[in-house]
Amino acid sequence: MAIEHDFFGLIDETASGGLAWDDTVELGDQTVEVELLADDESGVPEFALDSAAALIQALEGFDARARDALIAELSSRQSATTSYIDEHVDKLGDDLLDLLVYNSGDIAIDVLRSLQLLTVVIQADHADEDEVFATFDYSIAPDETDAVLTVSFDVRGDVVNVETSGH
């Protein structure tokens, strides 16, 4: 059985009894893949779909909050953000400068400002306050590396985690 929602329209049921919806959204000059998923359709409260719709409609604001969280991590040498930046400075060397949209001379800030938001995944059945509701995946060079920085939000829209993967 599928679910119908004002924003999403008809959300398809997966073969395993979950939900799946996807679309592309324009954010500035980039296209972002947005997915709404749920492992169990019966575990998706109406407010979770409303929260997901609000997140997508306010994507620019959530992107800004995610980037602020990444900047806040720069003060810790052991943070995922700092590790990601250091890895790409080492791996790409001078080629990194060609990827920067901004070049203020502060390489860490310039990398963060130049990250591309690739995908947003919303787990509609993770609507409890202590669960990851949405993840935003960023990359400085998606054509050259699988490494991404992932910023996770809870259903209230608070950043709950930053991690890196795909080294």
PDB file of C-alpha atoms in Angstrom:
ATOM      1  CA  MET A   1       0.000   0.000   0.000  1.00  0.00           C
ATOM      2  CA  ALA A   2       1.262   3.494  -0.764  1.00  0.00           C
ATOM      3  CA  ILE A   3       0.800   6.672   1.263  1.00  0.00           C
ATOM      4  CA  GLU A   4      -0.476   9.938  -0.152  1.00  0.00           C
ATOM      5  CA  HIS A   5       0.797  13.252   1.191  1.00  0.00           C
ATOM      6  CA  ASP A   6       0.088  16.857   0.148  1.00  0.00           C
ATOM      7  CA  PHE A   7       3.756  17.629  -0.608  1.00  0.00           C
ATOM      8  CA  PHE A   8       5.067  14.264  -1.818  1.00  0.00           C
ATOM      9  CA  GLY A   9       1.986  13.064  -3.638  1.00  0.00           C
ATOM     10  CA  LEU A  10       1.887   9.293  -3.846  1.00  0.00           C
ATOM     11  CA  ILE A  11       4.792   7.692  -1.972  1.00  0.00           C
ATOM     12  CA  ASP A  12       5.495   4.235  -3.354  1.00  0.00           C
ATOM     13  CA  GLU A  13       5.713   1.162  -1.182  1.00  0.00           C
ATOM     14  CA  THR A  14       8.850  -0.935  -1.576  1.00  0.00           C
ATOM     15  CA  ALA A  15       8.786  -4.707  -2.007  1.00  0.00           C
ATOM     16  CA  SER A  16       9.800  -5.090   1.657  1.00  0.00           C
ATOM     17  CA  GLY A  17       6.907  -2.979   2.994  1.00  0.00           C
ATOM     18  CA  GLY A  18       8.776   0.299   3.336  1.00  0.00           C
ATOM     19  CA  LEU A  19       8.431   3.605   1.520  1.00  0.00           C
ATOM     20  CA  ALA A  20      10.558   5.251  -1.163  1.00  0.00           C
ATOM     21  CA  TRP A  21      10.295   8.655  -2.852  1.00  0.00           C
ATOM     22  CA  ASP A  22      12.975  10.666  -4.618  1.00  0.00           C
ATOM     23  CA  ASP A  23      13.340  13.865  -6.570  1.00  0.00           C
ATOM     24  CA  THR A  24      15.950  16.426  -7.512  1.00  0.00           C
ATOM     25  CA  VAL A  25      15.897  19.885  -6.005  1.00  0.00           C
ATOM     26  CA  GLU A  26      17.706  22.995  -7.170  1.00  0.00           C
ATOM     27  CA  LEU A  27      19.865  24.628  -4.500  1.00  0.00           C
ATOM     28  CA  GLY A  28      21.600  27.678  -5.844  1.00  0.00           C
ATOM     29  CA  ASP A  29      23.503  26.512  -8.914  1.00  0.00           C
ATOM     30  CA  GLN A  30      23.565  22.842  -7.976  1.00  0.00           C
ATOM     31  CA  THR A  31      21.142  19.971  -8.262  1.00  0.00           C
ATOM     32  CA  VAL A  32      20.625  17.890  -5.125  1.00  0.00           C
ATOM     33  CA  GLU A  33      19.182  14.373  -5.075  1.00  0.00           C
ATOM     34  CA  VAL A  34      16.587  14.074  -2.288  1.00  0.00           C
ATOM     35  CA  GLU A  35      15.326  10.720  -1.065  1.00  0.00           C
ATOM     36  CA  LEU A  36      12.604   9.899   1.430  1.00  0.00           C
ATOM     37  CA  LEU A  37      12.899   6.365   2.751  1.00  0.00           C
ATOM     38  CA  ALA A  38      11.317   4.195   5.417  1.00  0.00           C
ATOM     39  CA  ASP A  39      11.959   0.558   6.225  1.00  0.00           C
ATOM     40  CA  ASP A  40       8.461   0.144   7.629  1.00  0.00           C
ATOM     41  CA  GLU A  41       5.506   2.097   6.225  1.00  0.00           C
ATOM     42  CA  SER A  42       3.514   1.574   9.427  1.00  0.00           C
ATOM     43  CA  GLY A  43       6.293   3.267  11.422  1.00  0.00           C
ATOM     44  CA  VAL A  44       5.909   6.594   9.604  1.00  0.00           C
ATOM     45  CA  PRO A  45       3.870   9.137  11.551  1.00  0.00           C
ATOM     46  CA  GLU A  46       2.118  11.931   9.629  1.00  0.00           C
ATOM     47  CA  PHE A  47       4.208  14.581  11.417  1.00  0.00           C
ATOM     48  CA  ALA A  48       7.374  12.921  10.069  1.00  0.00           C
ATOM     49  CA  LEU A  49       6.178  13.406   6.497  1.00  0.00           C
ATOM     50  CA  ASP A  50       5.261  17.001   7.320  1.00  0.00           C
ATOM     51  CA  SER A  51       8.717  17.523   8.860  1.00  0.00           C
ATOM     52  CA  ALA A  52      10.345  15.997   5.786  1.00  0.00           C
ATOM     53  CA  ALA A  53       8.366  18.297   3.498  1.00  0.00           C
ATOM     54  CA  ALA A  54       9.329  21.330   5.616  1.00  0.00           C
ATOM     55  CA  LEU A  55      12.991  20.309   5.472  1.00  0.00           C
ATOM     56  CA  ILE A  56      12.926  20.040   1.682  1.00  0.00           C
ATOM     57  CA  GLN A  57      11.144  23.378   1.335  1.00  0.00           C
ATOM     58  CA  ALA A  58      13.735  25.013   3.617  1.00  0.00           C
ATOM     59  CA  LEU A  59      16.714  23.171   2.127  1.00  0.00           C
ATOM     60  CA  GLU A  60      18.795  26.319   1.791  1.00  0.00           C
ATOM     61  CA  GLY A  61      18.461  27.057   5.514  1.00  0.00           C
ATOM     62  CA  PHE A  62      19.299  23.473   6.489  1.00  0.00           C
ATOM     63  CA  ASP A  63      22.314  23.560   4.164  1.00  0.00           C
ATOM     64  CA  ALA A  64      23.502  26.723   5.946  1.00  0.00           C
ATOM     65  CA  ARG A  65      23.043  25.058   9.360  1.00  0.00           C
ATOM     66  CA  ALA A  66      24.961  22.009   8.186  1.00  0.00           C
ATOM     67  CA  ARG A  67      27.823  24.173   6.947  1.00  0.00           C
ATOM     68  CA  ASP A  68      27.841  26.094  10.250  1.00  0.00           C
ATOM     69  CA  ALA A  69      28.197  22.760  12.058  1.00  0.00           C
ATOM     70  CA  LEU A  70      31.147  21.883   9.815  1.00  0.00           C
ATOM     71  CA  ILE A  71      32.800  25.239  10.549  1.00  0.00           C
ATOM     72  CA  ALA A  72      32.271  24.698  14.294  1.00  0.00           C
ATOM     73  CA  GLU A  73      34.207  21.427  14.018  1.00  0.00           C
ATOM     74  CA  LEU A  74      37.315  23.190  12.724  1.00  0.00           C
ATOM     75  CA  SER A  75      38.363  23.985  16.303  1.00  0.00           C
ATOM     76  CA  SER A  76      39.017  20.270  16.954  1.00  0.00           C
ATOM     77  CA  ARG A  77      41.993  18.631  15.222  1.00  0.00           C
ATOM     78  CA  GLN A  78      40.340  15.213  15.705  1.00  0.00           C
ATOM     79  CA  SER A  79      37.011  16.161  14.109  1.00  0.00           C
ATOM     80  CA  ALA A  80      35.642  14.496  10.997  1.00  0.00           C
ATOM     81  CA  THR A  81      35.628  17.861   9.237  1.00  0.00           C
ATOM     82  CA  THR A  82      39.294  18.570   9.945  1.00  0.00           C
ATOM     83  CA  SER A  83      40.264  15.029   8.889  1.00  0.00           C
ATOM     84  CA  TYR A  84      38.299  15.389   5.651  1.00  0.00           C
ATOM     85  CA  ILE A  85      39.958  18.708   4.797  1.00  0.00           C
ATOM     86  CA  ASP A  86      43.459  17.475   5.673  1.00  0.00           C
ATOM     87  CA  GLU A  87      42.973  14.321   3.588  1.00  0.00           C
ATOM     88  CA  HIS A  88      41.911  16.321   0.540  1.00  0.00           C
ATOM     89  CA  VAL A  89      44.658  18.909   0.911  1.00  0.00           C
ATOM     90  CA  ASP A  90      47.172  16.039   0.969  1.00  0.00           C
ATOM     91  CA  LYS A  91      45.496  14.011  -1.798  1.00  0.00           C
ATOM     92  CA  LEU A  92      44.731  16.816  -4.253  1.00  0.00           C
ATOM     93  CA  GLY A  93      47.599  19.218  -3.538  1.00  0.00           C
ATOM     94  CA  ASP A  94      47.548  22.237  -5.843  1.00  0.00           C
ATOM     95  CA  ASP A  95      44.627  20.731  -7.808  1.00  0.00           C
ATOM     96  CA  LEU A  96      42.452  21.528  -4.799  1.00  0.00           C
ATOM     97  CA  LEU A  97      42.724  25.224  -5.627  1.00  0.00           C
ATOM     98  CA  ASP A  98      40.976  24.562  -8.947  1.00  0.00           C
ATOM     99  CA  LEU A  99      37.985  23.102  -7.066  1.00  0.00           C
ATOM    100  CA  LEU A 100      37.508  26.050  -4.739  1.00  0.00           C
ATOM    101  CA  VAL A 101      34.596  28.331  -5.449  1.00  0.00           C
ATOM    102  CA  TYR A 102      35.978  30.793  -2.910  1.00  0.00           C
ATOM    103  CA  ASN A 103      39.644  31.579  -2.347  1.00  0.00           C
ATOM    104  CA  SER A 104      40.076  33.772   0.688  1.00  0.00           C
ATOM    105  CA  GLY A 105      43.391  32.236   1.691  1.00  0.00           C
ATOM    106  CA  ASP A 106      41.882  30.278   4.607  1.00  0.00           C
ATOM    107  CA  ILE A 107      41.993  26.837   2.993  1.00  0.00           C
ATOM    108  CA  ALA A 108      39.739  25.133   5.562  1.00  0.00           C
ATOM    109  CA  ILE A 109      36.970  27.719   5.235  1.00  0.00           C
ATOM    110  CA  ASP A 110      37.377  27.826   1.462  1.00  0.00           C
ATOM    111  CA  VAL A 111      36.977  24.028   1.228  1.00  0.00           C
ATOM    112  CA  LEU A 112      33.846  24.117   3.401  1.00  0.00           C
ATOM    113  CA  ARG A 113      32.336  26.956   1.386  1.00  0.00           C
ATOM    114  CA  SER A 114      33.104  25.063  -1.834  1.00  0.00           C
ATOM    115  CA  LEU A 115      31.600  21.716  -0.801  1.00  0.00           C
ATOM    116  CA  GLN A 116      28.855  20.409  -3.055  1.00  0.00           C
ATOM    117  CA  LEU A 117      25.709  19.076  -1.425  1.00  0.00           C
ATOM    118  CA  LEU A 118      25.174  15.797  -3.262  1.00  0.00           C
ATOM    119  CA  THR A 119      22.292  14.031  -1.541  1.00  0.00           C
ATOM    120  CA  VAL A 120      19.789  14.470   1.233  1.00  0.00           C
ATOM    121  CA  VAL A 121      18.321  11.273   2.652  1.00  0.00           C
ATOM    122  CA  ILE A 122      15.348  11.492   4.975  1.00  0.00           C
ATOM    123  CA  GLN A 123      14.477   8.440   7.073  1.00  0.00           C
ATOM    124  CA  ALA A 124      10.773   9.095   7.688  1.00  0.00           C
ATOM    125  CA  ASP A 125      10.481   6.205  10.140  1.00  0.00           C
ATOM    126  CA  HIS A 126      13.237   7.689  12.344  1.00  0.00           C
ATOM    127  CA  ALA A 127      11.073  10.363  13.924  1.00  0.00           C
ATOM    128  CA  ASP A 128      12.100   9.888  17.557  1.00  0.00           C
ATOM    129  CA  GLU A 129      14.196  12.716  18.976  1.00  0.00           C
ATOM    130  CA  ASP A 130      17.249  10.489  19.493  1.00  0.00           C
ATOM    131  CA  GLU A 131      17.331   9.128  15.928  1.00  0.00           C
ATOM    132  CA  VAL A 132      18.955  10.441  12.751  1.00  0.00           C
ATOM    133  CA  PHE A 133      16.095  11.787  10.629  1.00  0.00           C
ATOM    134  CA  ALA A 134      18.042  13.310   7.723  1.00  0.00           C
ATOM    135  CA  THR A 135      21.569  13.160   6.363  1.00  0.00           C
ATOM    136  CA  PHE A 136      23.264  15.672   4.072  1.00  0.00           C
ATOM    137  CA  ASP A 137      26.223  14.313   2.072  1.00  0.00           C
ATOM    138  CA  TYR A 138      28.879  16.778   0.900  1.00  0.00           C
ATOM    139  CA  SER A 139      31.951  16.401  -1.311  1.00  0.00           C
ATOM    140  CA  ILE A 140      34.641  18.749  -2.533  1.00  0.00           C
ATOM    141  CA  ALA A 141      35.376  16.589  -5.585  1.00  0.00           C
ATOM    142  CA  PRO A 142      32.599  14.082  -6.288  1.00  0.00           C
ATOM    143  CA  ASP A 143      34.115  13.112  -9.653  1.00  0.00           C
ATOM    144  CA  GLU A 144      37.519  12.382  -8.111  1.00  0.00           C
ATOM    145  CA  THR A 145      36.795  10.848  -4.701  1.00  0.00           C
ATOM    146  CA  ASP A 146      34.154   8.789  -2.922  1.00  0.00           C
ATOM    147  CA  ALA A 147      34.903  10.538   0.370  1.00  0.00           C
ATOM    148  CA  VAL A 148      31.956  12.490   1.740  1.00  0.00           C
ATOM    149  CA  LEU A 149      31.246  14.558   4.801  1.00  0.00           C
ATOM    150  CA  THR A 150      27.849  13.672   6.241  1.00  0.00           C
ATOM    151  CA  VAL A 151      25.902  15.996   8.508  1.00  0.00           C
ATOM    152  CA  SER A 152      23.005  14.348  10.358  1.00  0.00           C
ATOM    153  CA  PHE A 153      19.885  16.058  11.684  1.00  0.00           C
ATOM    154  CA  ASP A 154      17.216  14.857  14.098  1.00  0.00           C
ATOM    155  CA  VAL A 155      13.498  15.350  13.445  1.00  0.00           C
ATOM    156  CA  ARG A 156      13.606  18.738  15.259  1.00  0.00           C
ATOM    157  CA  GLY A 157      16.196  19.996  12.765  1.00  0.00           C
ATOM    158  CA  ASP A 158      19.150  19.960  15.158  1.00  0.00           C
ATOM    159  CA  VAL A 159      22.551  18.769  13.957  1.00  0.00           C
ATOM    160  CA  VAL A 160      23.347  15.564  15.847  1.00  0.00           C
ATOM    161  CA  ASN A 161      26.447  14.229  14.107  1.00  0.00           C
ATOM    162  CA  VAL A 162      29.164  14.931  11.559  1.00  0.00           C
ATOM    163  CA  GLU A 163      31.135  12.072  10.069  1.00  0.00           C
ATOM    164  CA  THR A 164      33.203  11.224   7.043  1.00  0.00           C
ATOM    165  CA  SER A 165      33.067   8.084   4.926  1.00  0.00           C
ATOM    166  CA  GLY A 166      34.223   6.603   1.642  1.00  0.00           C
ATOM    167  CA  HIS A 167      37.951   7.232   1.974  1.00  0.00           C
TER     168      HIS A 167
END
